[in-house]
Amino acid sequence: MQLFTIPRHPSQAKIEALVRERIAILDGAMGTQIQTLGLSEEDYAGHGGGCSCAHHTDHPQKGNNDLLILTQPKAIEDIHFQFAMAGADIVETNTFSSTFIAQADYGLESAVFDLNREGARIARRAIERATAIDGKPRFVAGAVGPTNRTASMSPDVNDPGYRAVSFDELRRAYGEQIRGLVAGGSDLILIETIFDTLNAKAAIFAALEAFAEAGQRLPLMISGTITDASGRTLSGQTPTAFWHSIAHSRPFTIGLNCALGAAAMRPHMAELSGVANTFTCAYPNAGLPNAFGQYDETPDQTAAQVAEFARDGLVNIVGGCCGTTPDHIAAIAQAVAGFPPREVRS
């Protein structure tokens, strides 16, 4: 597969110019905002004043945030819009769990392509609304989550050789997702919250196949997750090892998100920034969750910590993960505005 002979997506030059000019801003947590809506099972299923879902299932749907793309599209569009107006240059689609592997929990494997295509279209509508107000260009990142299975480790301690998913199953699942995101008009593909690099490799391979079919190569953003104080992913890699494992894909950005707040993430971003020869992206949680699973770190507290990433020349793109609201994103955008972007070494 000759990926790098495929023409680049027309948005890539604009995005690259942006991140060379200044530190760009990614959006914040979709889940946090959805929680504030107080939606019921009826709302999720589309029977509470939203749109009915054309894909039949007998499973309960409350908690299936991705389904709201089809059943509550206006609510999802408004959240994207809020993040865009808060300062986000890049808005992620609400498709973190939109693979047939993850949607199997809800009996909605058949909805996957529609979820991703419509998810990208909704994000596009939101950023166009924002741009019509302030004239600022914005971009859609098609979000690709890790799924709820791991290819490198066994879920059964009594059978260490067992795997709940194969590389090929992951490739097919990610392929369907990414084809939908491309069809919906995404500007970038964001493979995020990577706890198992073998899963990420399947997603990368699927992306390359989808780009070859489309005849157009979208920039790849790749973001890993350091799971604890060990400084490693769940599958055991350090940030340096993670970079060398995926560098062959020539990602547009490499970075970290989730699991940690900014203070705990900083040394790992410093390590990654020191080895990577591409743009870097960091979007930490708003601290660590409290006993109720909620995030207490205020916008000013998160922004002050992220500003240290910018001050020390570690980042080209910053945003927020779990617990970060439009107010967090607005504070982060303001806090990093005075710092130049990280210089990318050759």
Short mmCIF file of C-alpha atoms in Angstrom, two decimals:
data_model
loop_
_atom_site.label_atom_id
_atom_site.label_comp_id
_atom_site.label_asym_id
_atom_site.label_seq_id
_atom_site.Cartn_x
_atom_site.Cartn_y
_atom_site.Cartn_z
CA MET A 1 0.00 0.00 0.00
CA GLN A 2 1.64 3.22 -1.16
CA LEU A 3 -0.04 5.53 1.34
CA PHE A 4 2.29 8.42 0.91
CA THR A 5 1.63 8.69 -2.83
CA ILE A 6 -2.08 9.32 -2.13
CA PRO A 7 -3.00 13.02 -2.42
CA ARG A 8 -3.32 14.85 0.89
CA HIS A 9 -6.68 16.09 2.10
CA PRO A 10 -7.10 19.75 1.05
CA SER A 11 -7.51 20.86 4.68
CA GLN A 12 -4.09 19.57 5.74
CA ALA A 13 -2.13 22.57 4.47
CA LYS A 14 -4.46 24.92 6.36
CA ILE A 15 -4.23 22.93 9.58
CA GLU A 16 -0.46 22.69 9.31
CA ALA A 17 -0.17 26.44 8.76
CA LEU A 18 -2.29 27.00 11.88
CA VAL A 19 -0.18 24.83 14.19
CA ARG A 20 3.03 26.41 12.91
CA GLU A 21 1.65 29.88 13.58
CA ARG A 22 0.34 29.31 17.11
CA ILE A 23 -0.70 26.67 19.63
CA ALA A 24 -4.01 25.33 18.31
CA ILE A 25 -6.93 24.41 20.54
CA LEU A 26 -8.78 21.10 20.65
CA ASP A 27 -12.20 20.84 22.25
CA GLY A 28 -13.17 19.30 25.59
CA ALA A 29 -15.20 16.42 26.98
CA MET A 30 -18.44 15.51 25.24
CA GLY A 31 -19.57 13.21 28.07
CA THR A 32 -19.42 15.97 30.67
CA GLN A 33 -21.75 18.11 28.60
CA ILE A 34 -24.15 15.28 27.81
CA GLN A 35 -24.49 14.55 31.54
CA THR A 36 -25.76 18.08 32.12
CA LEU A 37 -28.69 17.40 29.78
CA GLY A 38 -30.22 14.82 32.15
CA LEU A 39 -31.44 12.61 29.32
CA SER A 40 -33.73 9.63 29.94
CA GLU A 41 -33.92 6.24 28.25
CA GLU A 42 -36.69 7.68 26.08
CA ASP A 43 -34.44 10.55 25.02
CA TYR A 44 -31.60 8.22 24.11
CA ALA A 45 -33.91 6.00 22.07
CA GLY A 46 -35.36 9.03 20.32
CA HIS A 47 -38.86 8.78 21.79
CA GLY A 48 -38.57 11.85 23.99
CA GLY A 49 -38.83 14.61 21.43
CA GLY A 50 -35.82 13.62 19.34
CA CYS A 51 -35.46 11.57 16.18
CA SER A 52 -36.33 7.90 16.09
CA CYS A 53 -33.49 5.51 15.33
CA ALA A 54 -33.86 3.57 12.08
CA HIS A 55 -31.80 0.70 13.53
CA HIS A 56 -33.86 -1.66 15.65
CA THR A 57 -32.61 -3.01 18.96
CA ASP A 58 -34.20 -4.41 22.11
CA HIS A 59 -31.27 -3.30 24.30
CA PRO A 60 -31.53 -0.35 26.72
CA GLN A 61 -29.74 2.68 25.27
CA LYS A 62 -29.25 5.10 28.16
CA GLY A 63 -25.52 5.77 28.36
CA ASN A 64 -24.93 5.13 24.66
CA ASN A 65 -23.79 8.69 24.05
CA ASP A 66 -22.86 8.02 20.43
CA LEU A 67 -26.48 7.12 19.60
CA LEU A 68 -27.48 10.71 20.37
CA ILE A 69 -25.95 11.55 16.99
CA LEU A 70 -29.02 9.92 15.44
CA THR A 71 -31.66 10.54 18.10
CA GLN A 72 -30.70 13.97 19.52
CA PRO A 73 -28.62 15.57 16.74
CA LYS A 74 -29.47 19.14 17.72
CA ALA A 75 -28.23 18.60 21.28
CA ILE A 76 -24.92 17.17 20.02
CA GLU A 77 -24.53 19.97 17.48
CA ASP A 78 -25.07 22.56 20.21
CA ILE A 79 -22.33 21.02 22.36
CA HIS A 80 -19.90 21.09 19.44
CA PHE A 81 -20.92 24.71 18.82
CA GLN A 82 -20.28 25.67 22.43
CA PHE A 83 -16.76 24.26 22.27
CA ALA A 84 -16.11 26.00 18.97
CA MET A 85 -17.22 29.34 20.36
CA ALA A 86 -15.10 28.74 23.48
CA GLY A 87 -12.01 28.76 21.26
CA ALA A 88 -11.61 25.27 19.80
CA ASP A 89 -9.92 25.17 16.40
CA ILE A 90 -10.51 21.42 16.12
CA VAL A 91 -13.79 19.80 17.15
CA GLU A 92 -13.98 16.03 17.71
CA THR A 93 -16.92 13.97 16.52
CA ASN A 94 -19.07 12.22 19.13
CA THR A 95 -17.99 8.80 17.84
CA PHE A 96 -15.66 7.46 20.54
CA SER A 97 -17.57 4.16 20.73
CA SER A 98 -18.88 3.97 17.17
CA THR A 99 -17.44 0.60 16.15
CA PHE A 100 -19.37 -2.63 15.78
CA ILE A 101 -17.29 -4.00 18.68
CA ALA A 102 -18.35 -1.28 21.13
CA GLN A 103 -21.91 -0.95 19.80
CA ALA A 104 -22.49 -4.68 20.27
CA ASP A 105 -23.17 -3.89 23.93
CA TYR A 106 -26.24 -1.99 22.74
CA GLY A 107 -27.28 -4.25 19.85
CA LEU A 108 -26.53 -1.49 17.34
CA GLU A 109 -23.77 -2.99 15.21
CA SER A 110 -25.82 -2.11 12.12
CA ALA A 111 -25.81 1.61 12.97
CA VAL A 112 -22.03 2.09 12.88
CA PHE A 113 -21.59 3.63 9.43
CA ASP A 114 -24.51 6.02 9.99
CA LEU A 115 -23.22 7.03 13.41
CA ASN A 116 -19.85 8.02 12.00
CA ARG A 117 -21.05 9.70 8.84
CA GLU A 118 -23.71 11.70 10.67
CA GLY A 119 -21.34 12.40 13.55
CA ALA A 120 -18.95 14.13 11.16
CA ARG A 121 -21.77 16.01 9.46
CA ILE A 122 -23.12 17.29 12.78
CA ALA A 123 -19.67 18.52 13.85
CA ARG A 124 -19.32 20.23 10.46
CA ARG A 125 -22.64 22.02 10.87
CA ALA A 126 -21.59 23.22 14.31
CA ILE A 127 -18.25 24.65 13.22
CA GLU A 128 -19.84 26.31 10.20
CA ARG A 129 -22.32 28.01 12.55
CA ALA A 130 -19.41 29.28 14.63
CA THR A 131 -17.39 30.42 11.63
CA ALA A 132 -20.40 32.30 10.29
CA ILE A 133 -20.31 34.35 13.50
CA ASP A 134 -16.60 35.11 13.87
CA GLY A 135 -15.01 34.15 10.56
CA LYS A 136 -12.49 31.86 12.26
CA PRO A 137 -11.73 28.61 10.37
CA ARG A 138 -12.22 25.37 12.27
CA PHE A 139 -11.74 21.68 11.53
CA VAL A 140 -13.46 18.37 12.26
CA ALA A 141 -11.49 15.49 13.78
CA GLY A 142 -13.14 12.11 13.36
CA ALA A 143 -12.75 10.48 16.80
CA VAL A 144 -11.73 6.81 16.89
CA GLY A 145 -11.77 5.26 20.38
CA PRO A 146 -9.88 2.18 21.58
CA THR A 147 -12.93 -0.17 21.80
CA ASN A 148 -13.61 -2.15 24.96
CA ARG A 149 -11.25 -5.00 24.05
CA THR A 150 -7.49 -5.35 23.94
CA ALA A 151 -5.46 -7.28 21.39
CA SER A 152 -2.28 -7.59 23.48
CA MET A 153 -3.56 -9.01 26.75
CA SER A 154 -5.89 -11.72 27.95
CA PRO A 155 -8.99 -10.78 29.96
CA ASP A 156 -8.72 -14.18 31.67
CA VAL A 157 -5.92 -14.50 34.24
CA ASN A 158 -6.26 -18.26 34.02
CA ASP A 159 -5.63 -18.28 30.26
CA PRO A 160 -2.90 -15.76 29.43
CA GLY A 161 -2.80 -16.79 25.78
CA TYR A 162 -6.48 -16.01 25.20
CA ARG A 163 -7.50 -12.86 23.30
CA ALA A 164 -11.02 -11.43 23.23
CA VAL A 165 -10.38 -9.82 19.84
CA SER A 166 -8.07 -10.36 16.88
CA PHE A 167 -6.11 -7.82 14.89
CA ASP A 168 -8.28 -8.51 11.85
CA GLU A 169 -11.50 -7.98 13.82
CA LEU A 170 -10.18 -4.65 15.03
CA ARG A 171 -9.07 -3.71 11.52
CA ARG A 172 -12.56 -4.41 10.16
CA ALA A 173 -14.25 -2.55 13.00
CA TYR A 174 -12.05 0.51 12.65
CA GLY A 175 -12.30 0.35 8.87
CA GLU A 176 -16.09 0.65 8.92
CA GLN A 177 -15.85 3.50 11.40
CA ILE A 178 -13.22 5.47 9.50
CA ARG A 179 -15.02 5.05 6.17
CA GLY A 180 -18.06 6.64 7.78
CA LEU A 181 -16.00 9.49 9.22
CA VAL A 182 -14.41 10.14 5.83
CA ALA A 183 -17.80 10.01 4.08
CA GLY A 184 -19.16 12.55 6.56
CA GLY A 185 -16.43 15.07 5.73
CA SER A 186 -13.87 14.81 8.54
CA ASP A 187 -10.69 16.86 8.08
CA LEU A 188 -8.54 14.64 10.33
CA ILE A 189 -8.74 11.22 11.94
CA LEU A 190 -7.99 11.14 15.68
CA ILE A 191 -7.05 7.72 17.06
CA GLU A 192 -7.29 8.43 20.77
CA THR A 193 -7.12 7.10 24.32
CA ILE A 194 -4.77 4.32 23.21
CA PHE A 195 -4.07 1.88 26.03
CA ASP A 196 -2.91 -0.95 23.74
CA THR A 197 -0.63 -0.05 20.85
CA LEU A 198 -1.67 -3.17 18.92
CA ASN A 199 -5.22 -1.82 18.84
CA ALA A 200 -3.82 1.46 17.55
CA LYS A 201 -1.86 -0.35 14.85
CA ALA A 202 -5.08 -1.99 13.66
CA ALA A 203 -6.73 1.45 13.55
CA ILE A 204 -3.79 2.90 11.62
CA PHE A 205 -3.90 0.05 9.11
CA ALA A 206 -7.65 0.48 8.70
CA ALA A 207 -7.17 4.22 8.14
CA LEU A 208 -4.60 3.59 5.43
CA GLU A 209 -6.99 1.21 3.68
CA ALA A 210 -9.82 3.75 3.91
CA PHE A 211 -7.64 6.54 2.57
CA ALA A 212 -6.52 4.39 -0.36
CA GLU A 213 -10.15 3.64 -1.22
CA ALA A 214 -11.12 7.31 -0.96
CA GLY A 215 -8.10 8.45 -2.97
CA GLN A 216 -7.35 11.04 -0.31
CA ARG A 217 -5.12 10.93 2.76
CA LEU A 218 -6.36 12.64 5.91
CA PRO A 219 -3.87 13.70 8.58
CA LEU A 220 -3.70 11.26 11.49
CA MET A 221 -3.69 12.43 15.10
CA ILE A 222 -2.59 9.67 17.47
CA SER A 223 -3.04 9.98 21.22
CA GLY A 224 -1.99 7.45 23.86
CA THR A 225 -2.99 7.07 27.49
CA ILE A 226 -0.58 6.67 30.40
CA THR A 227 -2.66 4.68 32.83
CA ASP A 228 -0.90 5.29 36.16
CA ALA A 229 2.23 6.50 37.95
CA SER A 230 4.32 3.84 36.21
CA GLY A 231 4.51 6.11 33.17
CA ARG A 232 3.37 3.35 30.83
CA THR A 233 0.36 2.45 28.75
CA LEU A 234 -1.77 -0.47 29.91
CA SER A 235 0.09 -2.73 27.47
CA GLY A 236 3.38 -1.69 29.07
CA GLN A 237 4.98 0.90 26.79
CA THR A 238 6.76 4.07 27.82
CA PRO A 239 6.00 7.23 25.81
CA THR A 240 9.25 6.75 23.87
CA ALA A 241 8.41 3.14 22.98
CA PHE A 242 4.88 4.20 22.03
CA TRP A 243 6.27 6.79 19.62
CA HIS A 244 8.66 4.39 17.94
CA SER A 245 5.86 1.82 17.57
CA ILE A 246 3.64 4.12 15.51
CA ALA A 247 6.14 6.53 13.90
CA HIS A 248 5.99 4.55 10.64
CA SER A 249 2.51 5.99 10.04
CA ARG A 250 3.95 9.53 9.89
CA PRO A 251 1.21 10.97 12.11
CA PHE A 252 0.33 14.63 11.93
CA THR A 253 0.36 14.71 15.74
CA ILE A 254 1.41 12.40 18.53
CA GLY A 255 0.29 13.01 22.08
CA LEU A 256 -1.45 11.94 25.26
CA ASN A 257 -4.95 12.23 26.66
CA CYS A 258 -7.20 10.96 29.47
CA ALA A 259 -6.38 8.99 32.67
CA LEU A 260 -4.29 11.82 34.16
CA GLY A 261 -4.65 15.46 35.01
CA ALA A 262 -2.23 17.96 33.51
CA ALA A 263 0.23 17.94 36.42
CA ALA A 264 0.68 14.15 36.29
CA MET A 265 0.77 14.11 32.50
CA ARG A 266 3.49 16.73 32.15
CA PRO A 267 6.62 14.54 32.54
CA HIS A 268 5.25 12.04 30.04
CA MET A 269 4.50 14.79 27.52
CA ALA A 270 8.03 16.11 28.06
CA GLU A 271 9.42 12.67 27.20
CA LEU A 272 7.24 12.32 24.12
CA SER A 273 8.04 15.83 22.93
CA GLY A 274 11.73 15.04 23.22
CA VAL A 275 11.64 12.08 20.85
CA ALA A 276 8.88 12.86 18.34
CA ASN A 277 9.68 14.61 15.06
CA THR A 278 6.10 15.67 14.42
CA PHE A 279 3.57 17.99 16.07
CA THR A 280 2.45 17.14 19.61
CA CYS A 281 -0.97 17.29 21.22
CA ALA A 282 -2.00 17.08 24.88
CA TYR A 283 -5.49 17.03 26.30
CA PRO A 284 -5.54 16.02 29.97
CA ASN A 285 -8.48 15.45 32.28
CA ALA A 286 -9.65 18.16 34.63
CA GLY A 287 -7.63 16.51 37.38
CA LEU A 288 -8.56 13.13 38.80
CA PRO A 289 -12.16 12.10 39.55
CA ASN A 290 -13.47 12.39 43.08
CA ALA A 291 -15.26 9.63 45.01
CA PHE A 292 -18.40 10.28 42.95
CA GLY A 293 -16.61 10.05 39.62
CA GLN A 294 -16.80 13.79 39.03
CA TYR A 295 -14.02 16.27 38.27
CA ASP A 296 -13.41 19.16 40.62
CA GLU A 297 -10.56 21.01 38.91
CA THR A 298 -11.71 24.47 37.88
CA PRO A 299 -11.09 25.97 34.43
CA ASP A 300 -8.42 28.31 35.85
CA GLN A 301 -6.63 25.46 37.62
CA THR A 302 -6.52 23.27 34.51
CA ALA A 303 -5.53 26.16 32.29
CA ALA A 304 -2.64 27.19 34.55
CA GLN A 305 -1.18 23.69 34.38
CA VAL A 306 -1.61 23.38 30.61
CA ALA A 307 0.04 26.78 30.23
CA GLU A 308 3.20 25.21 31.71
CA PHE A 309 3.24 22.74 28.82
CA ALA A 310 3.17 25.70 26.44
CA ARG A 311 5.74 27.72 28.41
CA ASP A 312 8.19 24.83 28.26
CA GLY A 313 7.76 24.29 24.52
CA LEU A 314 6.15 20.85 24.74
CA VAL A 315 3.01 21.25 22.63
CA ASN A 316 1.51 22.33 19.34
CA ILE A 317 -2.13 21.53 20.16
CA VAL A 318 -3.85 21.49 23.57
CA GLY A 319 -7.36 20.76 24.76
CA GLY A 320 -9.22 18.85 27.43
CA CYS A 321 -10.44 15.34 28.11
CA CYS A 322 -12.72 14.03 30.90
CA GLY A 323 -14.35 16.73 32.99
CA THR A 324 -13.40 19.67 30.77
CA THR A 325 -16.21 22.01 29.77
CA PRO A 326 -16.39 24.93 27.32
CA ASP A 327 -15.26 27.12 30.21
CA HIS A 328 -12.14 24.96 30.60
CA ILE A 329 -11.40 25.24 26.88
CA ALA A 330 -11.86 29.01 26.92
CA ALA A 331 -9.48 29.30 29.87
CA ILE A 332 -6.90 27.04 28.24
CA ALA A 333 -7.06 29.01 24.98
CA GLN A 334 -6.46 32.24 26.86
CA ALA A 335 -3.68 30.76 29.00
CA VAL A 336 -1.57 29.48 26.08
CA ALA A 337 -2.19 32.41 23.73
CA GLY A 338 1.06 34.15 24.64
CA PHE A 339 3.35 31.21 24.00
CA PRO A 340 4.84 30.09 20.69
CA PRO A 341 4.16 26.56 19.45
CA ARG A 342 6.73 23.83 19.98
CA GLU A 343 9.43 23.70 17.35
CA VAL A 344 9.37 20.41 15.44
CA ARG A 345 12.78 18.87 15.01
CA SER A 346 13.69 17.23 11.72
#
